[in-house]
PDB file of C-alpha atoms in Angstrom:
ATOM      1  CA  MET A   1       4.144 -88.025 -52.502  1.00  0.00           C
ATOM      2  CA  ASN A   2       0.478 -88.973 -52.196  1.00  0.00           C
ATOM      3  CA  THR A   3       0.209 -86.888 -49.044  1.00  0.00           C
ATOM      4  CA  TYR A   4       1.607 -83.838 -50.885  1.00  0.00           C
ATOM      5  CA  LYS A   5      -0.816 -84.397 -53.763  1.00  0.00           C
ATOM      6  CA  GLN A   6      -3.758 -84.711 -51.391  1.00  0.00           C
ATOM      7  CA  THR A   7      -2.715 -81.503 -49.618  1.00  0.00           C
ATOM      8  CA  ASP A   8      -2.469 -79.687 -52.973  1.00  0.00           C
ATOM      9  CA  ASN A   9      -5.925 -80.883 -53.962  1.00  0.00           C
ATOM     10  CA  ILE A  10      -7.414 -79.849 -50.610  1.00  0.00           C
ATOM     11  CA  MET A  11      -5.839 -76.384 -50.833  1.00  0.00           C
ATOM     12  CA  LYS A  12      -7.006 -76.029 -54.441  1.00  0.00           C
ATOM     13  CA  ILE A  13     -10.578 -76.814 -53.378  1.00  0.00           C
ATOM     14  CA  LEU A  14     -10.290 -74.413 -50.419  1.00  0.00           C
ATOM     15  CA  PHE A  15      -9.010 -71.562 -52.598  1.00  0.00           C
ATOM     16  CA  SER A  16     -11.706 -72.259 -55.185  1.00  0.00           C
ATOM     17  CA  ILE A  17     -14.400 -72.114 -52.499  1.00  0.00           C
ATOM     18  CA  THR A  18     -13.147 -68.778 -51.146  1.00  0.00           C
ATOM     19  CA  GLY A  19     -13.046 -67.392 -54.696  1.00  0.00           C
ATOM     20  CA  LEU A  20     -16.605 -68.547 -55.303  1.00  0.00           C
ATOM     21  CA  ILE A  21     -17.734 -67.010 -52.000  1.00  0.00           C
ATOM     22  CA  THR A  22     -16.287 -63.658 -53.112  1.00  0.00           C
ATOM     23  CA  LEU A  23     -18.061 -63.953 -56.455  1.00  0.00           C
ATOM     24  CA  LEU A  24     -21.302 -64.996 -54.733  1.00  0.00           C
ATOM     25  CA  ILE A  25     -21.252 -61.971 -52.413  1.00  0.00           C
ATOM     26  CA  LEU A  26     -20.936 -59.625 -55.411  1.00  0.00           C
ATOM     27  CA  VAL A  27     -23.685 -61.432 -57.324  1.00  0.00           C
ATOM     28  CA  ILE A  28     -26.103 -61.435 -54.366  1.00  0.00           C
ATOM     29  CA  ILE A  29     -25.647 -57.755 -53.487  1.00  0.00           C
ATOM     30  CA  THR A  30     -25.664 -56.350 -57.011  1.00  0.00           C
ATOM     31  CA  GLY A  31     -28.296 -58.834 -58.200  1.00  0.00           C
ATOM     32  CA  TYR A  32     -30.708 -57.892 -55.416  1.00  0.00           C
ATOM     33  CA  ILE A  33     -30.309 -54.159 -56.090  1.00  0.00           C
ATOM     34  CA  LEU A  34     -30.612 -54.599 -59.855  1.00  0.00           C
ATOM     35  CA  ILE A  35     -33.735 -56.776 -59.583  1.00  0.00           C
ATOM     36  CA  LYS A  36     -35.377 -54.250 -57.246  1.00  0.00           C
ATOM     37  CA  GLY A  37     -34.208 -51.154 -59.137  1.00  0.00           C
ATOM     38  CA  ILE A  38     -34.358 -51.878 -62.870  1.00  0.00           C
ATOM     39  CA  PRO A  39     -38.203 -51.993 -63.083  1.00  0.00           C
ATOM     40  CA  HIS A  40     -38.310 -48.386 -61.821  1.00  0.00           C
ATOM     41  CA  ILE A  41     -35.695 -47.002 -64.218  1.00  0.00           C
ATOM     42  CA  SER A  42     -36.903 -45.128 -67.263  1.00  0.00           C
ATOM     43  CA  LEU A  43     -35.574 -42.484 -69.617  1.00  0.00           C
ATOM     44  CA  GLU A  44     -37.552 -39.847 -67.717  1.00  0.00           C
ATOM     45  CA  PHE A  45     -36.016 -41.026 -64.434  1.00  0.00           C
ATOM     46  CA  ILE A  46     -32.523 -40.519 -65.851  1.00  0.00           C
ATOM     47  CA  LEU A  47     -33.146 -37.225 -67.677  1.00  0.00           C
ATOM     48  CA  GLU A  48     -35.510 -35.312 -65.361  1.00  0.00           C
ATOM     49  CA  LYS A  49     -34.985 -33.290 -62.195  1.00  0.00           C
ATOM     50  CA  PRO A  50     -36.393 -34.597 -58.893  1.00  0.00           C
ATOM     51  CA  ILE A  51     -39.820 -33.323 -57.869  1.00  0.00           C
ATOM     52  CA  ASP A  52     -41.167 -33.152 -54.304  1.00  0.00           C
ATOM     53  CA  SER A  53     -37.764 -34.063 -52.751  1.00  0.00           C
ATOM     54  CA  GLY A  54     -37.436 -37.096 -54.996  1.00  0.00           C
ATOM     55  CA  ILE A  55     -40.889 -38.671 -54.649  1.00  0.00           C
ATOM     56  CA  ASN A  56     -41.394 -38.000 -58.354  1.00  0.00           C
ATOM     57  CA  GLY A  57     -39.160 -36.953 -61.225  1.00  0.00           C
ATOM     58  CA  GLY A  58     -35.655 -38.149 -61.942  1.00  0.00           C
ATOM     59  CA  ILE A  59     -32.026 -37.907 -60.914  1.00  0.00           C
ATOM     60  CA  LEU A  60     -30.254 -35.986 -63.706  1.00  0.00           C
ATOM     61  CA  PRO A  61     -28.780 -33.324 -61.338  1.00  0.00           C
ATOM     62  CA  MET A  62     -27.494 -36.138 -59.092  1.00  0.00           C
ATOM     63  CA  ILE A  63     -25.743 -37.878 -61.994  1.00  0.00           C
ATOM     64  CA  VAL A  64     -24.170 -34.570 -63.105  1.00  0.00           C
ATOM     65  CA  SER A  65     -23.053 -33.790 -59.520  1.00  0.00           C
ATOM     66  CA  THR A  66     -21.547 -37.270 -59.113  1.00  0.00           C
ATOM     67  CA  VAL A  67     -19.554 -37.057 -62.354  1.00  0.00           C
ATOM     68  CA  TYR A  68     -18.541 -33.444 -61.618  1.00  0.00           C
ATOM     69  CA  VAL A  69     -17.218 -34.173 -58.097  1.00  0.00           C
ATOM     70  CA  SER A  70     -15.498 -37.456 -59.018  1.00  0.00           C
ATOM     71  CA  ILE A  71     -13.747 -36.134 -62.143  1.00  0.00           C
ATOM     72  CA  LEU A  72     -12.477 -33.054 -60.293  1.00  0.00           C
ATOM     73  CA  ALA A  73     -11.242 -35.195 -57.387  1.00  0.00           C
ATOM     74  CA  ILE A  74      -9.280 -37.553 -59.629  1.00  0.00           C
ATOM     75  CA  LEU A  75      -7.875 -34.631 -61.684  1.00  0.00           C
ATOM     76  CA  PHE A  76      -6.583 -33.028 -58.473  1.00  0.00           C
ATOM     77  CA  ALA A  77      -5.323 -36.289 -56.949  1.00  0.00           C
ATOM     78  CA  LEU A  78      -3.563 -37.828 -59.958  1.00  0.00           C
ATOM     79  CA  PRO A  79      -0.660 -35.339 -60.356  1.00  0.00           C
ATOM     80  CA  VAL A  80       0.049 -35.314 -56.604  1.00  0.00           C
ATOM     81  CA  SER A  81      -0.087 -39.111 -56.387  1.00  0.00           C
ATOM     82  CA  LEU A  82       1.993 -39.655 -59.535  1.00  0.00           C
ATOM     83  CA  PHE A  83       4.748 -37.231 -58.541  1.00  0.00           C
ATOM     84  CA  THR A  84       4.817 -38.603 -54.977  1.00  0.00           C
ATOM     85  CA  ALA A  85       5.108 -42.178 -56.251  1.00  0.00           C
ATOM     86  CA  VAL A  86       7.879 -41.204 -58.698  1.00  0.00           C
ATOM     87  CA  TYR A  87       9.727 -39.422 -55.907  1.00  0.00           C
ATOM     88  CA  LEU A  88       9.459 -42.411 -53.564  1.00  0.00           C
ATOM     89  CA  ASN A  89      10.400 -44.933 -56.244  1.00  0.00           C
ATOM     90  CA  GLU A  90      13.027 -43.117 -58.273  1.00  0.00           C
ATOM     91  CA  TYR A  91      14.617 -40.432 -56.127  1.00  0.00           C
ATOM     92  CA  ASN A  92      14.293 -41.254 -52.470  1.00  0.00           C
ATOM     93  CA  MET A  93      13.734 -44.909 -51.749  1.00  0.00           C
ATOM     94  CA  SER A  94      15.423 -45.501 -48.408  1.00  0.00           C
ATOM     95  CA  ASN A  95      15.737 -42.496 -46.157  1.00  0.00           C
ATOM     96  CA  LYS A  96      13.774 -41.185 -43.182  1.00  0.00           C
ATOM     97  CA  LEU A  97      11.646 -38.850 -45.289  1.00  0.00           C
ATOM     98  CA  SER A  98      10.555 -41.757 -47.495  1.00  0.00           C
ATOM     99  CA  THR A  99       9.682 -43.820 -44.412  1.00  0.00           C
ATOM    100  CA  MET A 100       7.726 -40.909 -42.978  1.00  0.00           C
ATOM    101  CA  ILE A 101       5.789 -40.401 -46.226  1.00  0.00           C
ATOM    102  CA  HIS A 102       4.878 -44.104 -46.327  1.00  0.00           C
ATOM    103  CA  PHE A 103       3.765 -43.952 -42.690  1.00  0.00           C
ATOM    104  CA  CYS A 104       1.598 -40.891 -43.387  1.00  0.00           C
ATOM    105  CA  LEU A 105       0.042 -42.565 -46.451  1.00  0.00           C
ATOM    106  CA  ASP A 106      -0.820 -45.640 -44.367  1.00  0.00           C
ATOM    107  CA  ILE A 107      -2.399 -43.479 -41.650  1.00  0.00           C
ATOM    108  CA  LEU A 108      -4.381 -41.453 -44.191  1.00  0.00           C
ATOM    109  CA  ALA A 109      -5.585 -44.626 -45.908  1.00  0.00           C
ATOM    110  CA  SER A 110      -6.884 -46.039 -42.633  1.00  0.00           C
ATOM    111  CA  LEU A 111      -8.801 -42.951 -41.474  1.00  0.00           C
ATOM    112  CA  PRO A 112     -12.602 -43.280 -41.485  1.00  0.00           C
ATOM    113  CA  SER A 113     -14.252 -41.259 -44.217  1.00  0.00           C
ATOM    114  CA  ILE A 114     -16.310 -39.349 -41.644  1.00  0.00           C
ATOM    115  CA  VAL A 115     -13.028 -37.811 -40.409  1.00  0.00           C
ATOM    116  CA  TYR A 116     -12.296 -36.574 -43.928  1.00  0.00           C
ATOM    117  CA  GLY A 117     -15.796 -35.153 -44.035  1.00  0.00           C
ATOM    118  CA  LEU A 118     -15.262 -33.197 -40.815  1.00  0.00           C
ATOM    119  CA  PHE A 119     -11.871 -31.995 -42.092  1.00  0.00           C
ATOM    120  CA  GLY A 120     -13.470 -30.813 -45.334  1.00  0.00           C
ATOM    121  CA  LEU A 121     -16.196 -29.001 -43.409  1.00  0.00           C
ATOM    122  CA  VAL A 122     -13.746 -27.216 -41.100  1.00  0.00           C
ATOM    123  CA  PHE A 123     -10.974 -26.459 -43.614  1.00  0.00           C
ATOM    124  CA  PHE A 124     -12.478 -26.066 -47.092  1.00  0.00           C
ATOM    125  CA  VAL A 125     -16.050 -25.029 -46.253  1.00  0.00           C
ATOM    126  CA  ASP A 126     -15.387 -22.766 -43.227  1.00  0.00           C
ATOM    127  CA  PHE A 127     -11.683 -21.779 -43.095  1.00  0.00           C
ATOM    128  CA  LEU A 128     -11.179 -21.221 -46.856  1.00  0.00           C
ATOM    129  CA  ASN A 129     -14.783 -19.991 -47.061  1.00  0.00           C
ATOM    130  CA  LEU A 130     -15.565 -22.044 -50.161  1.00  0.00           C
ATOM    131  CA  GLY A 131     -18.946 -22.954 -48.742  1.00  0.00           C
ATOM    132  CA  TRP A 132     -20.936 -26.128 -49.438  1.00  0.00           C
ATOM    133  CA  CYS A 133     -20.124 -26.703 -53.083  1.00  0.00           C
ATOM    134  CA  ILE A 134     -18.751 -29.122 -55.662  1.00  0.00           C
ATOM    135  CA  LEU A 135     -15.197 -27.786 -55.202  1.00  0.00           C
ATOM    136  CA  SER A 136     -15.181 -28.330 -51.417  1.00  0.00           C
ATOM    137  CA  ALA A 137     -16.339 -31.920 -51.889  1.00  0.00           C
ATOM    138  CA  ALA A 138     -13.841 -32.575 -54.696  1.00  0.00           C
ATOM    139  CA  LEU A 139     -10.899 -31.216 -52.686  1.00  0.00           C
ATOM    140  CA  THR A 140     -11.864 -33.288 -49.642  1.00  0.00           C
ATOM    141  CA  LEU A 141     -12.208 -36.405 -51.777  1.00  0.00           C
ATOM    142  CA  THR A 142      -8.815 -35.589 -53.304  1.00  0.00           C
ATOM    143  CA  VAL A 143      -7.196 -35.765 -49.883  1.00  0.00           C
ATOM    144  CA  MET A 144      -9.010 -39.037 -49.191  1.00  0.00           C
ATOM    145  CA  ILE A 145      -8.034 -40.873 -52.403  1.00  0.00           C
ATOM    146  CA  ILE A 146      -4.408 -39.693 -52.665  1.00  0.00           C
ATOM    147  CA  PRO A 147      -3.091 -42.621 -50.513  1.00  0.00           C
ATOM    148  CA  THR A 148      -4.901 -45.196 -52.672  1.00  0.00           C
ATOM    149  CA  VAL A 149      -3.733 -43.766 -56.002  1.00  0.00           C
ATOM    150  CA  THR A 150      -0.193 -43.169 -54.707  1.00  0.00           C
ATOM    151  CA  ARG A 151       0.241 -46.717 -53.361  1.00  0.00           C
ATOM    152  CA  THR A 152      -1.110 -48.313 -56.553  1.00  0.00           C
ATOM    153  CA  THR A 153       1.072 -46.097 -58.729  1.00  0.00           C
ATOM    154  CA  GLU A 154       4.135 -46.845 -56.617  1.00  0.00           C
ATOM    155  CA  VAL A 155       3.594 -50.609 -56.957  1.00  0.00           C
ATOM    156  CA  SER A 156       3.251 -50.290 -60.737  1.00  0.00           C
ATOM    157  CA  LEU A 157       6.478 -48.249 -60.907  1.00  0.00           C
ATOM    158  CA  LEU A 158       8.330 -50.872 -58.856  1.00  0.00           C
ATOM    159  CA  ARG A 159       7.483 -53.511 -61.475  1.00  0.00           C
ATOM    160  CA  ILE A 160       9.423 -51.716 -64.228  1.00  0.00           C
ATOM    161  CA  ASN A 161      12.501 -53.721 -65.114  1.00  0.00           C
ATOM    162  CA  GLN A 162      15.604 -52.064 -63.671  1.00  0.00           C
ATOM    163  CA  HIS A 163      17.661 -53.116 -66.717  1.00  0.00           C
ATOM    164  CA  VAL A 164      15.357 -51.157 -69.026  1.00  0.00           C
ATOM    165  CA  LYS A 165      15.933 -47.984 -67.015  1.00  0.00           C
ATOM    166  CA  GLU A 166      19.682 -48.581 -66.839  1.00  0.00           C
ATOM    167  CA  SER A 167      19.822 -49.194 -70.597  1.00  0.00           C
ATOM    168  CA  SER A 168      17.994 -45.920 -71.244  1.00  0.00           C
ATOM    169  CA  MET A 169      20.426 -43.980 -69.072  1.00  0.00           C
ATOM    170  CA  ALA A 170      23.403 -45.815 -70.586  1.00  0.00           C
ATOM    171  CA  LEU A 171      22.287 -44.539 -73.996  1.00  0.00           C
ATOM    172  CA  GLY A 172      22.599 -40.972 -72.734  1.00  0.00           C
ATOM    173  CA  ALA A 173      19.082 -40.222 -71.530  1.00  0.00           C
ATOM    174  CA  SER A 174      18.811 -38.200 -68.329  1.00  0.00           C
ATOM    175  CA  LYS A 175      16.944 -39.535 -65.303  1.00  0.00           C
ATOM    176  CA  TRP A 176      13.960 -37.305 -66.023  1.00  0.00           C
ATOM    177  CA  GLN A 177      13.910 -38.350 -69.706  1.00  0.00           C
ATOM    178  CA  THR A 178      13.999 -41.995 -68.619  1.00  0.00           C
ATOM    179  CA  ILE A 179      11.129 -41.442 -66.184  1.00  0.00           C
ATOM    180  CA  LYS A 180       9.071 -39.473 -68.718  1.00  0.00           C
ATOM    181  CA  ASN A 181       9.653 -41.715 -71.756  1.00  0.00           C
ATOM    182  CA  ILE A 182      10.208 -45.174 -70.244  1.00  0.00           C
ATOM    183  CA  VAL A 183       9.039 -45.514 -66.647  1.00  0.00           C
ATOM    184  CA  ILE A 184       5.682 -43.708 -66.673  1.00  0.00           C
ATOM    185  CA  PRO A 185       4.450 -45.083 -70.055  1.00  0.00           C
ATOM    186  CA  SER A 186       5.391 -48.626 -68.987  1.00  0.00           C
ATOM    187  CA  ALA A 187       3.564 -48.205 -65.668  1.00  0.00           C
ATOM    188  CA  LEU A 188       0.481 -46.597 -67.222  1.00  0.00           C
ATOM    189  CA  PRO A 189      -1.812 -49.664 -66.863  1.00  0.00           C
ATOM    190  CA  GLY A 190      -1.074 -49.800 -63.131  1.00  0.00           C
ATOM    191  CA  ILE A 191      -1.517 -46.036 -62.817  1.00  0.00           C
ATOM    192  CA  LEU A 192      -4.917 -46.293 -64.533  1.00  0.00           C
ATOM    193  CA  THR A 193      -5.859 -49.068 -62.119  1.00  0.00           C
ATOM    194  CA  GLY A 194      -5.148 -46.646 -59.283  1.00  0.00           C
ATOM    195  CA  VAL A 195      -7.280 -44.047 -61.045  1.00  0.00           C
ATOM    196  CA  ILE A 196     -10.163 -46.548 -61.246  1.00  0.00           C
ATOM    197  CA  LEU A 197      -9.871 -47.340 -57.536  1.00  0.00           C
ATOM    198  CA  GLY A 198      -9.741 -43.642 -56.636  1.00  0.00           C
ATOM    199  CA  LEU A 199     -12.612 -42.805 -58.953  1.00  0.00           C
ATOM    200  CA  GLY A 200     -14.702 -45.669 -57.595  1.00  0.00           C
ATOM    201  CA  ARG A 201     -14.109 -44.613 -54.026  1.00  0.00           C
ATOM    202  CA  SER A 202     -14.984 -40.977 -54.763  1.00  0.00           C
ATOM    203  CA  ILE A 203     -18.213 -42.032 -56.552  1.00  0.00           C
ATOM    204  CA  GLN A 204     -19.379 -44.275 -53.693  1.00  0.00           C
ATOM    205  CA  GLU A 205     -18.425 -41.943 -50.842  1.00  0.00           C
ATOM    206  CA  THR A 206     -21.248 -40.543 -48.703  1.00  0.00           C
ATOM    207  CA  ALA A 207     -19.814 -39.219 -45.442  1.00  0.00           C
ATOM    208  CA  VAL A 208     -17.471 -36.729 -47.130  1.00  0.00           C
ATOM    209  CA  ILE A 209     -20.205 -35.592 -49.503  1.00  0.00           C
ATOM    210  CA  LEU A 210     -22.672 -35.152 -46.638  1.00  0.00           C
ATOM    211  CA  PHE A 211     -20.474 -32.515 -44.934  1.00  0.00           C
ATOM    212  CA  THR A 212     -19.126 -30.608 -47.934  1.00  0.00           C
ATOM    213  CA  VAL A 213     -21.342 -30.467 -51.018  1.00  0.00           C
ATOM    214  CA  GLY A 214     -24.685 -29.178 -49.729  1.00  0.00           C
ATOM    215  CA  SER A 215     -27.934 -30.759 -50.863  1.00  0.00           C
ATOM    216  CA  ALA A 216     -29.155 -28.740 -53.829  1.00  0.00           C
ATOM    217  CA  THR A 217     -31.339 -30.548 -56.352  1.00  0.00           C
ATOM    218  CA  ASN A 218     -30.419 -28.271 -59.269  1.00  0.00           C
ATOM    219  CA  ILE A 219     -27.757 -29.091 -61.851  1.00  0.00           C
ATOM    220  CA  PRO A 220     -24.477 -27.447 -60.711  1.00  0.00           C
ATOM    221  CA  LEU A 221     -23.278 -25.011 -63.372  1.00  0.00           C
ATOM    222  CA  SER A 222     -19.893 -24.269 -61.786  1.00  0.00           C
ATOM    223  CA  ALA A 223     -17.559 -25.815 -59.211  1.00  0.00           C
ATOM    224  CA  PHE A 224     -18.771 -23.262 -56.660  1.00  0.00           C
ATOM    225  CA  ASP A 225     -22.391 -24.391 -56.865  1.00  0.00           C
ATOM    226  CA  PRO A 226     -23.810 -26.873 -54.331  1.00  0.00           C
ATOM    227  CA  GLY A 227     -24.969 -30.254 -55.569  1.00  0.00           C
ATOM    228  CA  ARG A 228     -26.360 -33.597 -54.509  1.00  0.00           C
ATOM    229  CA  PRO A 229     -24.387 -36.615 -55.783  1.00  0.00           C
ATOM    230  CA  LEU A 230     -26.098 -39.976 -56.135  1.00  0.00           C
ATOM    231  CA  THR A 231     -24.840 -41.384 -52.834  1.00  0.00           C
ATOM    232  CA  LEU A 232     -26.196 -38.413 -50.872  1.00  0.00           C
ATOM    233  CA  HIS A 233     -29.519 -38.556 -52.740  1.00  0.00           C
ATOM    234  CA  LEU A 234     -29.695 -42.283 -52.012  1.00  0.00           C
ATOM    235  CA  TYR A 235     -28.976 -41.647 -48.322  1.00  0.00           C
ATOM    236  CA  ILE A 236     -31.718 -38.990 -48.096  1.00  0.00           C
ATOM    237  CA  LEU A 237     -34.260 -41.134 -49.926  1.00  0.00           C
ATOM    238  CA  ALA A 238     -33.562 -44.120 -47.669  1.00  0.00           C
ATOM    239  CA  THR A 239     -33.250 -42.415 -44.274  1.00  0.00           C
ATOM    240  CA  GLU A 240     -36.239 -40.093 -44.724  1.00  0.00           C
ATOM    241  CA  GLY A 241     -38.416 -42.816 -46.224  1.00  0.00           C
ATOM    242  CA  ILE A 242     -39.264 -40.672 -49.249  1.00  0.00           C
ATOM    243  CA  SER A 243     -39.631 -43.443 -51.817  1.00  0.00           C
ATOM    244  CA  LEU A 244     -38.369 -47.020 -51.611  1.00  0.00           C
ATOM    245  CA  ASP A 245     -38.780 -47.529 -55.370  1.00  0.00           C
ATOM    246  CA  LYS A 246     -36.707 -44.420 -56.146  1.00  0.00           C
ATOM    247  CA  THR A 247     -34.123 -45.571 -53.605  1.00  0.00           C
ATOM    248  CA  TYR A 248     -33.595 -48.897 -55.382  1.00  0.00           C
ATOM    249  CA  ALA A 249     -33.593 -47.206 -58.790  1.00  0.00           C
ATOM    250  CA  THR A 250     -30.970 -44.676 -57.648  1.00  0.00           C
ATOM    251  CA  ALA A 251     -28.800 -47.440 -56.159  1.00  0.00           C
ATOM    252  CA  CYS A 252     -29.146 -49.345 -59.416  1.00  0.00           C
ATOM    253  CA  ILE A 253     -27.946 -46.345 -61.460  1.00  0.00           C
ATOM    254  CA  LEU A 254     -25.003 -45.924 -59.059  1.00  0.00           C
ATOM    255  CA  ILE A 255     -23.955 -49.567 -59.503  1.00  0.00           C
ATOM    256  CA  LEU A 256     -24.345 -49.403 -63.273  1.00  0.00           C
ATOM    257  CA  LEU A 257     -22.264 -46.208 -63.381  1.00  0.00           C
ATOM    258  CA  ILE A 258     -19.409 -47.904 -61.481  1.00  0.00           C
ATOM    259  CA  PHE A 259     -19.680 -50.980 -63.739  1.00  0.00           C
ATOM    260  CA  VAL A 260     -19.493 -48.858 -66.894  1.00  0.00           C
ATOM    261  CA  ILE A 261     -16.471 -46.877 -65.689  1.00  0.00           C
ATOM    262  CA  THR A 262     -14.641 -50.043 -64.583  1.00  0.00           C
ATOM    263  CA  ILE A 263     -15.369 -51.979 -67.799  1.00  0.00           C
ATOM    264  CA  VAL A 264     -14.483 -49.096 -70.139  1.00  0.00           C
ATOM    265  CA  THR A 265     -11.260 -48.327 -68.274  1.00  0.00           C
ATOM    266  CA  ASN A 266     -10.214 -51.998 -68.257  1.00  0.00           C
ATOM    267  CA  LEU A 267     -10.826 -52.171 -72.002  1.00  0.00           C
ATOM    268  CA  LEU A 268      -8.628 -49.106 -72.500  1.00  0.00           C
ATOM    269  CA  ILE A 269      -5.907 -50.620 -70.285  1.00  0.00           C
ATOM    270  CA  ASN A 270      -5.969 -53.905 -72.210  1.00  0.00           C
ATOM    271  CA  ARG A 271      -5.797 -52.057 -75.534  1.00  0.00           C
ATOM    272  CA  TYR A 272      -2.858 -49.971 -74.299  1.00  0.00           C
ATOM    273  CA  GLU A 273      -1.037 -53.067 -72.993  1.00  0.00           C
ATOM    274  CA  ARG A 274      -1.460 -54.818 -76.362  1.00  0.00           C
ATOM    275  CA  LYS A 275      -0.182 -51.693 -78.090  1.00  0.00           C
ATOM    276  CA  ILE A 276       2.991 -51.394 -76.017  1.00  0.00           C
ATOM    277  CA  MET A 277       3.567 -55.162 -76.382  1.00  0.00           C
ATOM    278  CA  GLY A 278       3.376 -54.741 -80.162  1.00  0.00           C
ATOM    279  CA  GLU A 279       0.392 -57.068 -80.614  1.00  0.00           C
TER     280      GLU A 279
END
């Protein structure tokens, strides 16, 4: 008995240490960037256009481009991912097509982002003749984040109690009515988690953006205009040695943007979960 208790205590300490290491990595990376970047952030930096390739001025067009590309990508990816997950979970759970779809999702999820960038350049920019623009980048990011959103949505759908679905259908509801009124609303917190992951990945992506969006420093007025999202601007500032202070400030804004989106979405998820639980 004492041996079992000692083993439990050792494993508890081990798991606690690994958890603290994970937390420490996040604190060190974000803390370093925030300490270096916050002193160089001002209202003018956020609201002005860049001047002299970013040596002076701000990053407003980059923030607009980032939001524009990411929102479009998640709007395109969500319906495809949701319908695919519903199909896999509710209509076709154990045949060859389902196995093939899962295999393709796993392959797509493991591809390096530079491959997606080259695909976007060849297919959307050149073949469809969309050119370097917000839409080309958003469509390429859509292809890249579909596996992540689909897998997360599928897991959340699997957690729905089978008895709840059977009760709905026993009361006369059709399969589609059960999916629309019971399954999807119950799985919404998990679906939103997938949206956060997809949105976060599209915001932080650089390789895809580099090949598809162009590098314009003006605010994009339509989806067919080129842009320069924050990650690309950060890459240019760092690799060309334009301004180290602006580089840290841009990275700081990027981190804060991801924090804000994650915190706000989690608050909405918690509120929705309390609502459906009747609290």
